[in-house]
Amino acid sequence: MDFELNEKQKRWRAVARDFANDVVRPVSQELDGRTNPLDCFDWSIIEAADSCGMRISPLPAQWGGDSTDHLTQVLMLEELSAADMGVAVTLAGAWRTMRWLLAEASPQQLNNWLPRVSGNARGLLAAALTEPEAGSDNMLPYAGTDGGMKMSAVRSGGNWVLNGTKKYVTNANRADVIIVFARTDNEKSLLEGVTAFIVGADTPGLTVGTIFNKSGERLANNSELFFEDVVVPDSDRLGAVGGGLYSFGKHQRATSAYNAATVYGVAREALRRSLVWTRSRIQGGKPIHQHQAVGAYLADMLGAVDVARTYAWRAAWAADNPEHFNVALNAFPKIFAAEQSMAVVAKCMELFGGASIMRDVGVEKLLRDASVFLHSDGTNIILRQRIATWLGTIAEQDFDTLWTPG
């Protein structure tokens, strides 16, 4: 296994690092502190991401991108998140949806929709899955017909009519193109009765509801979406009827790696700030990093970040090389990174002492951000259930393949 990054990956990581330091870091703290969540989002950041090519980097050259692979996106997300998690989440949501379109959309759909994405410097995408009464049921997914999403899509000639509500959707109020999941057969399970549709944000009957006032990742907006007799032509159905969740799972193998990078980037920033602080803070006649207990904390923090990064890199690589992929790689990297990042930031706050809870210092922001991924894109407990269910299918004679894929 080769752990050396190629030149393209190194180049994009450098682009993301410069962007994070020059564009995001100077405004992150101020935007995070604004009272109205709408004001925390800044279009100038997205426009700057467009200017340097990051916004549409996963797209092929014919649509203005660079066909960056999953590992490259993970490298970029770590750099972005170290400056601000919300910016990383905003772009990650768009990138994942672009990749899904590239994998599942027909040539005609790509020709119809990708110019709209690539030609708009503010062009973001969203995927609408969660509903007020359906979160974990959608993620597992629940096998019964009495749970999960209720939003409906009913055939009407050559169209579908969508009705229902989506909730907690990243980029929902900012996206120009939205992938929407809806029940097309209430008599079947979620894996057989849910279909995906491509919907433009300007479609009649689609409106934005509450913009949620979150504690963390405030530079990313999450909101409700209301669908009232939204008419979508069958030509904008994404994939097979009833195959929406299967398609989503198949083509979103790097989701956990993306999420992991987004949160361990926060932990990396906590470690960086801790190193700077403990070298300058004098107690007991010397910088506190020279005290044995503090040094042990810093060592633990480094180990947690590095292991989370290594796991995410492996998961991203396996997403690009599916013969080496397994279910755990699309669940546990996020679980591990989220929980270890919380531990790293907690140590950071302890090292900063009373200063850590002062808003102008910025450390408490890291704790608020890190806490988001204890639930985002699936609660850690439901992701553990997915892994446990998969483990139950592994025959004893195949147990060793869990560690030696391929």
C-alpha positions as a printed Julia matrix, in Angstrom:
406×3 Matrix{Float64}:
   0.0     0.0     0.0
   1.46    3.33   -1.12
   0.92    6.23    1.28
   2.62    8.77   -1.0
   0.34   11.45   -2.4
   0.56   12.16   -6.12
   1.36   15.59   -7.51
  -2.26   16.41   -8.28
  -3.31   15.6    -4.73
  -0.49   17.7    -3.29
  -1.42   20.6    -5.58
  -5.07   20.61   -4.55
  -4.16   20.3    -0.88
  -1.98   23.39   -1.27
  -4.81   25.25   -3.01
  -7.19   24.36   -0.18
  -4.65   25.33    2.49
  -4.01   28.74    0.92
  -7.75   29.29    0.49
  -8.4    28.31    4.11
  -5.7    30.61    5.45
  -6.28   33.59    3.15
 -10.06   33.57    2.65
 -11.72   31.6     5.45
  -9.63   31.98    8.59
  -9.71   35.81    8.69
 -13.54   35.93    8.74
 -14.51   32.66   10.45
 -14.75   33.89   14.03
 -16.7    37.03   13.14
 -19.2    35.21   10.91
 -19.69   32.49   13.52
 -20.61   35.1    16.12
 -23.45   36.69   14.16
 -26.89   36.27   15.71
 -28.92   35.51   12.59
 -27.85   32.2    10.97
 -28.55   33.69    7.54
 -25.84   36.26    8.17
 -23.28   33.59    9.09
 -23.17   32.38    5.48
 -21.02   34.46    3.11
 -21.37   34.12   -0.66
 -17.97   35.74   -1.17
 -16.37   32.57    0.24
 -18.17   30.41   -2.33
 -17.25   32.81   -5.12
 -13.6    32.66   -4.03
 -13.8    28.85   -4.02
 -15.09   29.09   -7.58
 -12.26   31.41   -8.6
  -9.59   28.94   -7.52
 -11.43   25.95   -9.03
 -12.38   24.21   -5.8
 -16.15   24.6    -6.04
 -16.49   22.21   -8.98
 -13.19   20.33   -8.67
 -14.82   16.84   -8.82
 -16.41   17.53  -12.23
 -14.68   16.44  -15.44
 -12.85   19.03  -17.52
 -15.74   19.34  -19.98
 -17.74   20.96  -17.17
 -14.89   23.02  -15.8
 -13.58   20.67  -13.11
 -10.46   18.56  -12.62
 -11.91   15.08  -11.92
 -10.43   15.06   -8.42
 -10.71   11.71   -6.67
 -12.16   11.0    -3.23
  -8.81   11.16   -1.43
  -8.12   14.57   -2.93
 -11.45   15.85   -1.64
 -10.62   14.48    1.82
  -7.28   16.29    1.79
  -9.04   19.52    0.88
 -11.74   19.1     3.51
  -9.19   18.73    6.3
  -7.59   22.04    5.31
 -10.93   23.82    5.03
 -12.25   22.47    8.31
  -9.12   23.52   10.19
 -10.1    27.08    9.25
 -13.87   26.6     9.61
 -16.04   23.49    9.69
 -19.07   25.23    8.18
 -17.22   26.08    4.97
 -15.99   22.48    4.72
 -19.52   21.15    5.24
 -20.94   23.48    2.58
 -18.49   22.36   -0.08
 -18.56   18.7     0.98
 -22.33   18.61    0.53
 -21.99   20.06   -2.96
 -19.12   17.75   -3.93
 -20.9    14.6    -2.8
 -24.0    15.51   -4.77
 -21.93   16.28   -7.88
 -20.33   12.85   -7.62
 -23.7    11.18   -7.29
 -24.93   12.93  -10.42
 -21.82   11.89  -12.32
 -22.32    8.26  -11.28
 -26.08    7.91  -11.68
 -27.4    10.56  -14.07
 -28.01    9.82  -17.71
 -25.96   11.65  -20.37
 -28.99   13.81  -21.1
 -29.4    14.69  -17.42
 -25.73   15.59  -17.14
 -26.01   17.84  -20.19
 -29.12   19.46  -18.73
 -27.93   20.06  -15.18
 -24.14   20.27  -14.98
 -23.84   23.43  -17.12
 -26.23   25.04  -14.63
 -23.89   24.0   -11.82
 -20.59   24.85  -13.47
 -21.75   28.12  -15.01
 -22.86   29.72  -11.74
 -20.1    30.95   -9.42
 -22.58   30.49   -6.56
 -23.79   27.12   -7.76
 -24.22   24.78   -4.79
 -26.05   21.46   -4.5
 -27.98   19.71   -1.74
 -29.43   16.28   -1.03
 -32.77   16.24    0.84
 -33.29   13.06    2.86
 -34.22   13.79    6.5
 -37.81   14.62    7.47
 -39.37   15.83   10.74
 -40.34   12.28   11.72
 -37.76   10.32    9.75
 -34.04   10.48   10.44
 -32.4     7.26   11.62
 -35.05    5.13    9.89
 -33.81    6.53    6.59
 -30.16    5.95    7.46
 -30.36    2.34    8.64
 -32.62    1.97    6.55
 -35.69    0.64    8.39
 -37.01   -2.55    6.77
 -40.7    -2.05    7.59
 -43.24   -0.1     5.58
 -44.54    1.87    8.56
 -41.45    4.03    9.11
 -39.03    6.26    7.27
 -39.72    9.19    4.99
 -43.31   10.11    4.16
 -42.76   12.61    1.39
 -44.65   11.34   -1.63
 -44.06   11.33   -5.36
 -47.08   10.34   -7.42
 -47.08    9.71  -11.15
 -49.14   12.08  -13.26
 -48.73   11.33  -16.95
 -45.09   11.94  -17.81
 -44.46   13.78  -14.55
 -44.19   13.17  -10.84
 -45.92   15.35   -8.24
 -43.98   15.77   -4.98
 -45.55   16.68   -1.64
 -43.99   16.77    1.81
 -41.37   18.35    4.05
 -37.62   17.89    4.41
 -35.67   19.04    7.46
 -32.07   19.77    8.5
 -30.9    19.85    4.88
 -27.41   21.29    4.41
 -27.32   23.98    1.7
 -31.09   23.72    1.21
 -31.66   27.47    1.16
 -28.48   28.11   -0.85
 -28.48   25.3    -3.41
 -29.45   25.8    -7.03
 -29.86   22.05   -7.66
 -31.34   19.65   -5.1
 -31.55   15.85   -5.13
 -34.8    14.9    -3.4
 -35.87   11.52   -2.02
 -39.57   10.61   -1.98
 -41.73    7.53   -1.41
 -43.07    6.24   -4.7
 -44.52    3.03   -3.23
 -45.84    2.97    0.36
 -46.35   -0.77    0.22
 -42.62   -1.44   -0.11
 -39.66   -0.92    2.19
 -37.44    2.13    1.94
 -34.88    0.21   -0.09
 -37.53   -0.64   -2.69
 -40.01    2.21   -2.43
 -37.95    5.42   -2.48
 -36.98    7.27   -5.66
 -34.6    10.19   -6.21
 -35.36   13.27   -8.3
 -33.34   16.22   -9.57
 -35.12   19.44   -8.68
 -34.15   23.02   -9.46
 -34.44   25.46   -6.58
 -36.67   27.68   -8.73
 -39.29   24.97   -9.33
 -42.83   26.2    -8.55
 -44.19   24.86   -5.27
 -40.76   24.46   -3.64
 -40.18   26.85   -0.75
 -37.63   27.23    2.03
 -38.79   27.05    5.64
 -36.86   27.65    8.87
 -33.15   28.4     8.69
 -31.92   26.56   11.75
 -29.95   28.45   14.39
 -27.25   25.89   15.11
 -24.66   25.89   17.86
 -21.86   24.71   15.54
 -20.81   24.77   11.87
 -22.63   28.1    11.69
 -21.03   29.17    8.41
 -23.1    26.42    6.74
 -26.87   26.88    6.52
 -29.35   24.08    7.2
 -33.05   24.52    6.6
 -36.44   23.03    5.91
 -37.86   22.52    2.42
 -41.58   22.45    1.69
 -42.93   20.71   -1.42
 -46.49   21.57   -2.42
 -47.53   19.91   -5.68
 -44.03   20.25   -7.08
 -44.1    18.88  -10.62
 -40.95   17.06  -11.77
 -40.74   15.49  -15.24
 -39.85   11.81  -15.36
 -36.77   12.85  -17.33
 -35.45   14.33  -14.06
 -35.9    11.11  -12.12
 -32.43   10.05  -10.94
 -31.97    6.32  -11.39
 -34.57    3.58  -11.22
 -38.01    3.92   -9.67
 -37.72    2.57   -6.14
 -33.93    2.51   -6.24
 -33.13    5.87   -4.67
 -31.61    4.7    -1.39
 -29.77    1.81   -3.01
 -28.24    4.23   -5.5
 -27.36    6.68   -2.73
 -25.53    4.01   -0.75
 -23.72    2.65   -3.78
 -22.43    5.98   -5.04
 -21.74    7.67   -1.69
 -19.09    5.27   -0.43
 -16.78    8.11    0.6
 -19.37    9.81    2.81
 -17.77    8.65    6.05
 -14.31    9.69    4.85
 -15.6    13.16    3.93
 -17.31   13.52    7.29
 -14.26   12.28    9.16
 -11.99   14.81    7.45
 -14.47   17.57    8.19
 -14.38   16.88   11.92
 -10.75   15.81   12.45
  -9.77   19.05   10.73
 -11.3    20.73   13.78
  -9.26   18.48   16.07
  -6.11   19.33   14.12
  -6.83   23.01   14.69
  -7.34   22.35   18.41
  -3.93   20.66   18.54
  -2.29   23.54   16.66
  -3.74   26.11   19.03
  -2.78   23.99   22.03
   0.84   23.81   20.88
   1.03   27.58   20.43
  -0.63   28.22   23.78
   1.38   25.74   25.85
   4.65   27.11   24.5
   3.77   30.66   25.49
   1.87   30.1    28.76
   4.31   30.17   31.7
   3.35   28.43   34.93
   5.61   26.8    37.51
   8.53   28.75   36.1
   8.44   27.25   32.58
   6.18   26.88   29.52
   3.41   24.51   30.46
   4.17   22.13   27.57
   7.29   21.16   29.5
   5.18   19.79   32.34
   4.87   16.04   31.96
   1.08   15.88   32.25
   0.6    18.54   29.59
   3.05   16.79   27.28
   1.08   13.58   27.64
  -2.13   15.4    26.63
  -0.46   16.81   23.53
   0.85   13.39   22.56
  -2.61   11.86   22.89
  -4.08   14.65   20.79
  -1.55   14.09   18.01
  -2.24   10.35   18.0
  -6.0    10.83   17.79
  -5.75   13.21   14.83
  -3.28   11.04   12.97
  -5.23    7.81   13.4
  -8.46    9.52   12.32
  -6.68   10.89    9.25
  -5.2     7.49    8.35
  -8.6     5.79    8.64
 -10.25    8.44    6.47
  -7.52    8.17    3.82
  -8.01    4.41    3.7
 -11.78    4.81    3.36
 -11.41    7.4     0.6
  -8.93    5.21   -1.26
 -11.26    2.22   -0.95
 -14.14    4.31   -2.31
 -12.03    4.85   -5.43
 -11.02    1.17   -5.43
 -14.3    -0.58   -4.52
 -12.81   -4.08   -4.55
 -11.2    -3.07   -1.24
 -14.32   -1.48    0.21
 -16.53   -2.77    3.03
 -19.5    -1.42    4.96
 -17.47   -0.4     8.0
 -15.4     1.97    5.87
 -18.5     4.04    5.19
 -19.42    4.33    8.85
 -16.62    3.95   11.35
 -14.18    6.6    10.09
 -16.81    9.22   10.93
 -17.67    7.59   14.26
 -14.03    7.44   15.3
 -13.14   10.92   14.07
 -16.17   12.53   15.73
 -15.59   10.95   19.12
 -11.83   11.43   19.1
 -12.21   15.03   17.96
 -14.49   15.74   20.9
 -11.83   14.28   23.2
  -9.07   16.33   21.54
 -11.02   19.59   21.81
 -11.91   18.83   25.45
  -8.17   18.47   26.2
  -7.53   21.72   24.35
 -10.1    23.5    26.51
  -8.54   22.09   29.66
  -5.09   23.28   28.57
  -6.43   26.78   27.88
  -8.11   26.85   31.28
 -10.5    29.74   31.91
  -9.57   31.35   28.61
 -11.15   28.44   26.74
 -14.73   29.54   27.4
 -14.17   33.13   26.29
 -15.7    33.63   22.87
 -12.97   35.95   21.62
 -10.35   33.22   22.17
 -12.1    30.89   19.72
 -11.53   27.56   21.45
 -15.16   27.12   22.52
 -16.12   27.4    18.84
 -14.07   24.27   18.15
 -16.08   22.36   20.75
 -19.36   23.52   19.24
 -18.2    22.53   15.77
 -16.81   19.13   16.78
 -20.07   18.17   18.5
 -21.99   18.39   15.22
 -20.69   15.09   13.88
 -21.85   13.06   16.84
 -25.1    13.02   14.86
 -24.6    14.57   11.42
 -25.07   12.2     8.45
 -26.34    9.55   10.82
 -26.03    9.34   14.57
 -23.02    7.36   15.69
 -25.24    4.84   17.4
 -27.25    4.12   14.23
 -24.03    3.82   12.21
 -22.78    1.29   14.74
 -26.02   -0.61   14.21
 -25.38   -0.7    10.46
 -21.93   -2.17   11.08
 -23.31   -4.71   13.55
 -25.95   -5.81   11.05
 -23.28   -6.27    8.38
 -21.02   -8.21   10.77
 -23.9   -10.6    11.35
 -23.71  -11.6     7.68
 -20.0   -12.51    7.74
 -19.38  -16.24    7.73
 -16.8   -17.52   10.22
 -14.49  -18.76    7.45
 -14.46  -15.24    5.99
 -13.69  -13.47    9.26
 -10.04  -12.84    8.4
 -11.05  -10.93    5.26
 -12.21   -8.08    7.48
  -8.53   -7.17    7.9
  -7.2    -8.34    4.55
  -9.59   -7.04    1.87
  -8.67   -7.87   -1.68
